[in-house]
XYZ file of C-alpha atoms in Angstrom:
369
model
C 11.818 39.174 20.252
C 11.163 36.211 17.894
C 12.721 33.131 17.625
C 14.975 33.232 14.353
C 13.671 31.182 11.784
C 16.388 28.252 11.676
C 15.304 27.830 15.454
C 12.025 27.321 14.626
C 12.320 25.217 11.913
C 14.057 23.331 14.485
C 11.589 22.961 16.834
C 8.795 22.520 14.269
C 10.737 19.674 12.486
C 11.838 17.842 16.197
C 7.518 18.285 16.652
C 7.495 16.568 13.657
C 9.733 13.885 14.124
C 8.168 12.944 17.408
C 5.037 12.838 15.995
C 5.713 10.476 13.190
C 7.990 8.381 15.872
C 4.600 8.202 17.844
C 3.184 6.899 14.963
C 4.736 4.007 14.504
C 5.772 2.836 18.130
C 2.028 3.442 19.143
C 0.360 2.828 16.089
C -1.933 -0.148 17.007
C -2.728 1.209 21.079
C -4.225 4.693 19.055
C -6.346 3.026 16.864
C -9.370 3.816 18.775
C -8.310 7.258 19.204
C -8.057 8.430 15.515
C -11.240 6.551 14.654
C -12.597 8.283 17.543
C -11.574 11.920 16.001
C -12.596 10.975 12.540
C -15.559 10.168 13.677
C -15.972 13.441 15.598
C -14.723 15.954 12.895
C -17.104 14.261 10.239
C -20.046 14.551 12.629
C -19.075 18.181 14.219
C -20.880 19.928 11.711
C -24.323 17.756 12.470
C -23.667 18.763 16.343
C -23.193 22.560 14.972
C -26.412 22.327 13.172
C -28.702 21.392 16.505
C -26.918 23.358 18.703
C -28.794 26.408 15.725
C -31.908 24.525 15.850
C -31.610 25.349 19.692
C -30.626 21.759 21.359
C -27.824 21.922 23.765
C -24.410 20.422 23.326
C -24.706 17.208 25.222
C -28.125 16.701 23.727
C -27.091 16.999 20.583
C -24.455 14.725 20.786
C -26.479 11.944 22.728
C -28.799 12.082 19.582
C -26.212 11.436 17.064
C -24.706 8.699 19.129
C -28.169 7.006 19.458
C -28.966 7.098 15.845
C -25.541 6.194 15.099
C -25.539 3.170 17.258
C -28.988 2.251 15.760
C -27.423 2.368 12.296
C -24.017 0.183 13.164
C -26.768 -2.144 14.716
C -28.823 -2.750 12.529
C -25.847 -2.880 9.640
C -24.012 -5.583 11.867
C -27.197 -7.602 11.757
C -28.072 -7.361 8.245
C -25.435 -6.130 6.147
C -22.494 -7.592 7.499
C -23.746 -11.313 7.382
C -25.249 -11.292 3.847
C -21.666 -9.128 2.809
C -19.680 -12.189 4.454
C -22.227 -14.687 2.487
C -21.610 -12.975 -0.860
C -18.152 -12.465 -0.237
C -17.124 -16.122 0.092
C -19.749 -17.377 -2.838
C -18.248 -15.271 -5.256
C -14.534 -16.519 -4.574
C -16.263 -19.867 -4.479
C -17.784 -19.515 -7.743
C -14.814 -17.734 -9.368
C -13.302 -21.038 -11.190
C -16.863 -21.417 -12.663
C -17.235 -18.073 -13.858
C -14.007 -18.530 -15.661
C -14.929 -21.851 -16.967
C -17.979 -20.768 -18.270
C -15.810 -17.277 -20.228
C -13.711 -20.014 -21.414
C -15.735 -22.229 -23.351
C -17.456 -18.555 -24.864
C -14.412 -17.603 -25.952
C -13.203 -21.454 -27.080
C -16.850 -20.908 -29.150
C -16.171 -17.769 -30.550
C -12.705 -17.865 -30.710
C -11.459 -21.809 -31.236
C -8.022 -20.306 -32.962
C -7.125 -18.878 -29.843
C -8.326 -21.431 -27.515
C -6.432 -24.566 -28.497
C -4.948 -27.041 -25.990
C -1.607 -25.010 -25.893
C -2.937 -21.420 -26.307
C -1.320 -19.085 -23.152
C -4.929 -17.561 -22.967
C -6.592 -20.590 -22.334
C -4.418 -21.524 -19.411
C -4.291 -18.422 -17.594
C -8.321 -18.569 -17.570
C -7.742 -21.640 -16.060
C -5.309 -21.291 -13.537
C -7.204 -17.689 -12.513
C -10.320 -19.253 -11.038
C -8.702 -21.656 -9.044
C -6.330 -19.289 -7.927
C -8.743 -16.261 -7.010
C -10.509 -19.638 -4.846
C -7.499 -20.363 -2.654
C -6.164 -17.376 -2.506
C -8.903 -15.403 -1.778
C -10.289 -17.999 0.658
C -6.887 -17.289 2.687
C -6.805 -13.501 1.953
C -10.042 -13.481 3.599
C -9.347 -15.675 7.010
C -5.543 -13.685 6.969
C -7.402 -10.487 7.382
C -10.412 -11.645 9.979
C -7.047 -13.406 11.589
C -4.756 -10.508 11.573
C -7.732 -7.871 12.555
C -8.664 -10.007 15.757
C -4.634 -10.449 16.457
C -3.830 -6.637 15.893
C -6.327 -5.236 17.480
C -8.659 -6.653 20.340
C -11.691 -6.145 18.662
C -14.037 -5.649 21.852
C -11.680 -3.191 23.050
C -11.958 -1.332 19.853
C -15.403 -1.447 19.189
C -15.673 0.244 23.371
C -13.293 2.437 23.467
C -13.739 4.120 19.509
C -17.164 5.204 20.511
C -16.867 6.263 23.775
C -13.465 8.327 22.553
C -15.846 9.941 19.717
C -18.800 10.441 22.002
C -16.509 12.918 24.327
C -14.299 14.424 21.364
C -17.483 15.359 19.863
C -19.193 17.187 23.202
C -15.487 19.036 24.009
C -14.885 19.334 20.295
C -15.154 23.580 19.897
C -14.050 23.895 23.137
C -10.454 22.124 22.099
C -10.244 24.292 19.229
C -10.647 27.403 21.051
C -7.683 25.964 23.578
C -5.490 24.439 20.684
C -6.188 28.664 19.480
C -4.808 29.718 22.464
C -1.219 28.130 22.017
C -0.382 29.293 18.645
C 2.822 31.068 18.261
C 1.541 34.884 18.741
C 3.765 35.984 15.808
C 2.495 33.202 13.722
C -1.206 32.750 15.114
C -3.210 34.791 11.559
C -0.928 32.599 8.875
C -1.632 29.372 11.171
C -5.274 30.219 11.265
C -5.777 30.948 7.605
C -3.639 27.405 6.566
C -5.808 25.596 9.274
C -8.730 26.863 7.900
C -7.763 25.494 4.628
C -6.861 22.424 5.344
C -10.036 22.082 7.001
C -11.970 23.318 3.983
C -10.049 20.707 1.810
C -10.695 17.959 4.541
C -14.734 18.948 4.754
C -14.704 18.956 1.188
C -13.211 15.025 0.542
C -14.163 13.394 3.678
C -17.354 14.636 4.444
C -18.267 15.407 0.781
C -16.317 12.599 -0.714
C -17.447 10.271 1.687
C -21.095 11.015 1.718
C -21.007 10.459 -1.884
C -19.456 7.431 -1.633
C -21.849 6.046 1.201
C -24.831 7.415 -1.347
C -23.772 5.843 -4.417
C -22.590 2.367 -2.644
C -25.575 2.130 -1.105
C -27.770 3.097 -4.041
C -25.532 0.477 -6.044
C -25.894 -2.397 -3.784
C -29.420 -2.063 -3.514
C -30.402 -1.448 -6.968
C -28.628 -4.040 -8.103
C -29.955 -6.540 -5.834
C -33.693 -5.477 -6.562
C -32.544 -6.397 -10.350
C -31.423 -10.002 -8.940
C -28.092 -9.918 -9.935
C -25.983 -12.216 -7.892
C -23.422 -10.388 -5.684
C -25.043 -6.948 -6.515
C -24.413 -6.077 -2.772
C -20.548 -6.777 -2.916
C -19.980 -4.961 -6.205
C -22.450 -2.153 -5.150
C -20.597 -1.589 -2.288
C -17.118 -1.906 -3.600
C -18.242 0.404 -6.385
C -19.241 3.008 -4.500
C -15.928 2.509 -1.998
C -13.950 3.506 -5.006
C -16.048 6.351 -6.012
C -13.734 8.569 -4.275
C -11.437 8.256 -7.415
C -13.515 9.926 -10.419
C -14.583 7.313 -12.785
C -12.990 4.736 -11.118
C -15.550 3.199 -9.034
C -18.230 3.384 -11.721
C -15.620 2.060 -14.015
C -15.244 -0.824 -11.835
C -18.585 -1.525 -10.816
C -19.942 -1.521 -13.651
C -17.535 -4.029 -15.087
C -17.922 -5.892 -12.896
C -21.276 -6.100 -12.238
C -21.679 -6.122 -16.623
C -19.554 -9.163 -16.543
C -21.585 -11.117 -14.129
C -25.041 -9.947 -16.005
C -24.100 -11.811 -18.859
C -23.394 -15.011 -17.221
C -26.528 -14.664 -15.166
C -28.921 -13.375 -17.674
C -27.214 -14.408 -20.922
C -30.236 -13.878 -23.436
C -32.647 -11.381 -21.555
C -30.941 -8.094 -22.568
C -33.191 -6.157 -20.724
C -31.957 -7.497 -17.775
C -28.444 -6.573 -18.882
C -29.458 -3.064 -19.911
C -30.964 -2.661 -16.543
C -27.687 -3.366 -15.098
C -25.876 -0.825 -17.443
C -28.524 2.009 -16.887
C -28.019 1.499 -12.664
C -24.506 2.684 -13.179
C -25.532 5.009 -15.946
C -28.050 6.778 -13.216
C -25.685 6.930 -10.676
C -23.539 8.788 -12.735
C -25.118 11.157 -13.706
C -26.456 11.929 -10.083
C -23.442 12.140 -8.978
C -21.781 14.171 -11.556
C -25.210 16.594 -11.596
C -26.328 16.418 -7.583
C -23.901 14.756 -5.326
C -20.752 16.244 -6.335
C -21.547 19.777 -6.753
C -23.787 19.889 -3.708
C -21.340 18.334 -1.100
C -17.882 18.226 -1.985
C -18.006 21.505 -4.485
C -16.019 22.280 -7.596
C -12.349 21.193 -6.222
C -11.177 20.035 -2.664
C -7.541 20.895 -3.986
C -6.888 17.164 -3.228
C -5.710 15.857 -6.159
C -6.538 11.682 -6.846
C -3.160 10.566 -7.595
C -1.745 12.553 -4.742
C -4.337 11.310 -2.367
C -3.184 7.586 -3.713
C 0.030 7.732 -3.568
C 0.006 8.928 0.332
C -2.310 6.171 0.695
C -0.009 3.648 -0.472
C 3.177 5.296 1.284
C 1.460 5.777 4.436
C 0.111 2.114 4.274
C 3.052 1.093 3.452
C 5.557 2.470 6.384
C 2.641 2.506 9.595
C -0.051 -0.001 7.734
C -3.670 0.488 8.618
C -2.808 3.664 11.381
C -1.035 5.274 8.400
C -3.912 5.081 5.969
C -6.416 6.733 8.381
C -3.571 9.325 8.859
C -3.061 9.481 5.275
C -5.683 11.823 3.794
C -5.217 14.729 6.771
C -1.500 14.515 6.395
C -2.371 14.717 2.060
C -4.681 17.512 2.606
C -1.936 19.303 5.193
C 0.811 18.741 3.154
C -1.202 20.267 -0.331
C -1.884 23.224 1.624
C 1.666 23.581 3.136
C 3.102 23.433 -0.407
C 0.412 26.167 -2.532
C 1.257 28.216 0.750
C 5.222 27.739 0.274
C 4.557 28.697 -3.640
C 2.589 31.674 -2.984
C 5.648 32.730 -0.922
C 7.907 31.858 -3.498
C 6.065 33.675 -6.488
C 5.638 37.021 -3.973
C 9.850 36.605 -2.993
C 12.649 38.404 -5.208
C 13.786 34.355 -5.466
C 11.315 34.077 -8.215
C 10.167 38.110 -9.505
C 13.834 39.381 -9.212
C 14.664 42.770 -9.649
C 11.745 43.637 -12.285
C 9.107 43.047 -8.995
C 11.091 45.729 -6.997
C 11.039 49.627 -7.799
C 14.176 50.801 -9.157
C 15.498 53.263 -6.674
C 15.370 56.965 -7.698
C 18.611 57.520 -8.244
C 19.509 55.069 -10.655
C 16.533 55.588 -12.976
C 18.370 58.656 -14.860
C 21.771 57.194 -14.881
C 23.132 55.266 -17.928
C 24.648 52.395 -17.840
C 28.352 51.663 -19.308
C 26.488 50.966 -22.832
C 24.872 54.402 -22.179
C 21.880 52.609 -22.260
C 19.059 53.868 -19.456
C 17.893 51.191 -16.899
């Protein structure tokens, strides 16, 4: 006999509870571990794919690791240090850059530029603030990062977490299968299955776009010989995963600090504006059909705002928690509508038959129902 439903909305919301308890007394000691199983579920499909091409499990996930540990490599000895470098020069250079817009504008625009003019001293006071404080913002997080988290324990234990979750990986689902609620085990299957379709779509999808068109970016960008290219490549192509917003951005951006650099060789400028315009359209043409599809059912501002609430109540933990829990919760709610619009809550009596033998009697109008 099945549990009745108050019961098990019970239990399920005490499993729920506990979970979200675990979250925050534990959320810096399972750091590791959820980088460890997003690491796993974004690469399961690769381990699928040469298990086909007939490589066994553990071979197939000893290659991945090995090119994977190539790439981090080689990225922590080349991209990291010249990211750092560019980092800090730009906030260095910031109260220049602004100098420099203000005596354009005080050329172009001397009525709005006088000694007392609000605009002129907030272009003033920006550059020297975006120095200092992003000097600090900068050492804060290195600071914070290293006191959080011991970052030799982190960078051991994520990998070696991954490395396992990824050989056991179909094995766990199969076992996680066997403990569903009998009764409940087809609805729980078709949800899960959804939720992972809306996951593969924006993390693997989303996220492969985004590591495309950041890369492409950064290094286009710095082939042109625009100064920074690789911070505002990459943090263009971070943001991607909002539509618009990370070519927006970018491009701004990277605009912005064209003219200052090549002020008087438009080309140079254009070429700037066409590297966004390219990446556009490949991703709007190529990347975004091909790997995330026509919709995730994630939508943008949902996915920020459990960004920002998640962030907000269990910090970094919550963000990386943040889009499964979005994607869950999307699919939890369509489901709980579908019910709805199928229930006699929301068709009322004109979605049920009329019994027989009321169909013939008339009302106390005399009208027929």
């Amino acid at each position: 006999m099945a549990l009745p439903v108050r019961k098990q909305l019970l239990y399920w919301g005490i499993a729920l509870a506990v979970f979200f308890a675990l979250l925050w007394l534990l959320g810096d000691v399972i750091l590791p571990f959820l980088v460890g199983g997003a690491i796993s579920y974004f690469l399961d499909p690769v381990a699928d794919r040469l298990e086909k091409m007939g490589f066994s499990r553990v071979l197939s996930t000893a290659i991945i690791f090995v090119i994977l540990v190539l790439v981090v490599v080689l990225a922590m000895l080349v991209v990291v240090p010249l990211l750092i470098q560019q980092t800090t020069d730009l906030i260095q250079s910031a109260p220049d850059l602004f100098n420099q817009l203000r005596s354009w504008l005080t050329e172009r625009f001397p009525e709005f530029m006088d000694d007392t003019s609000p605009l002129r001293q907030s272009l003033s006071s920006i550059g020297e603030t975006i120095q200092s404080r992003g000097g600090e913002l900068l050492q804060s997080v290195l600071s914070s990062a290293a006191g959080v988290v011991n970052v030799l324990v982190f960078m051991v234990v994520a990998p070696v977490v991954a490395f396992y979750l990824l050989l056991d990986w179909d094995n766990m689902v199969e076992r996680i299968d066997d403990l569903l609620p009998r009764d409940h085990a087809p609805t729980i299957r078709r949800l899960a299955s959804q939720i992972d379709r809306t996951l593969a779509g924006f993390v693997r999808g989303q996220g492969t776009v985004c590591l495309i068109l950041g890369t492409f970016y950064a290094v286009a960008l710095m082939v042109i010989g625009l100064q920074f290219g690789l911070v505002v490549g990459l943090l263009a192509g971070l943001l991607t995963f909002i539509p618009y917003v990370g070519a927006l951005v970018g491009g701004a951006l990277s605009i912005g600090l064209a003219l200052f650099q090549f002020w008087g060789d438009w080309w140079m400028i254009v070429a700037v504006a066409a590297v966004f315009q390219v990446g556009q359209m490949v991703e709007g043409n190529i990347l975004t059909p091909k790997l995330v599809g026509s919709s995730v059912g994630l939508h943008p501002v949902w996915l920020i705002f459990a960004l920002s609430a998640f962030g907000t109540l269990f910090g970094f933990v919550g963000m990386l928690v943040a889009v499964p829990v979005a994607a869950a919760l999307g699919v939890l709610v369509r489901f709980g509508i579908e019910q709805y619009t199928d229930s006699l809550l929301y068709r009322g009596l004109e979605g049920r038959p009329i019994p027989e033998e009321y169909r013939d009697d008339p009302d106390e109008d005399g009208a027929q129902i």
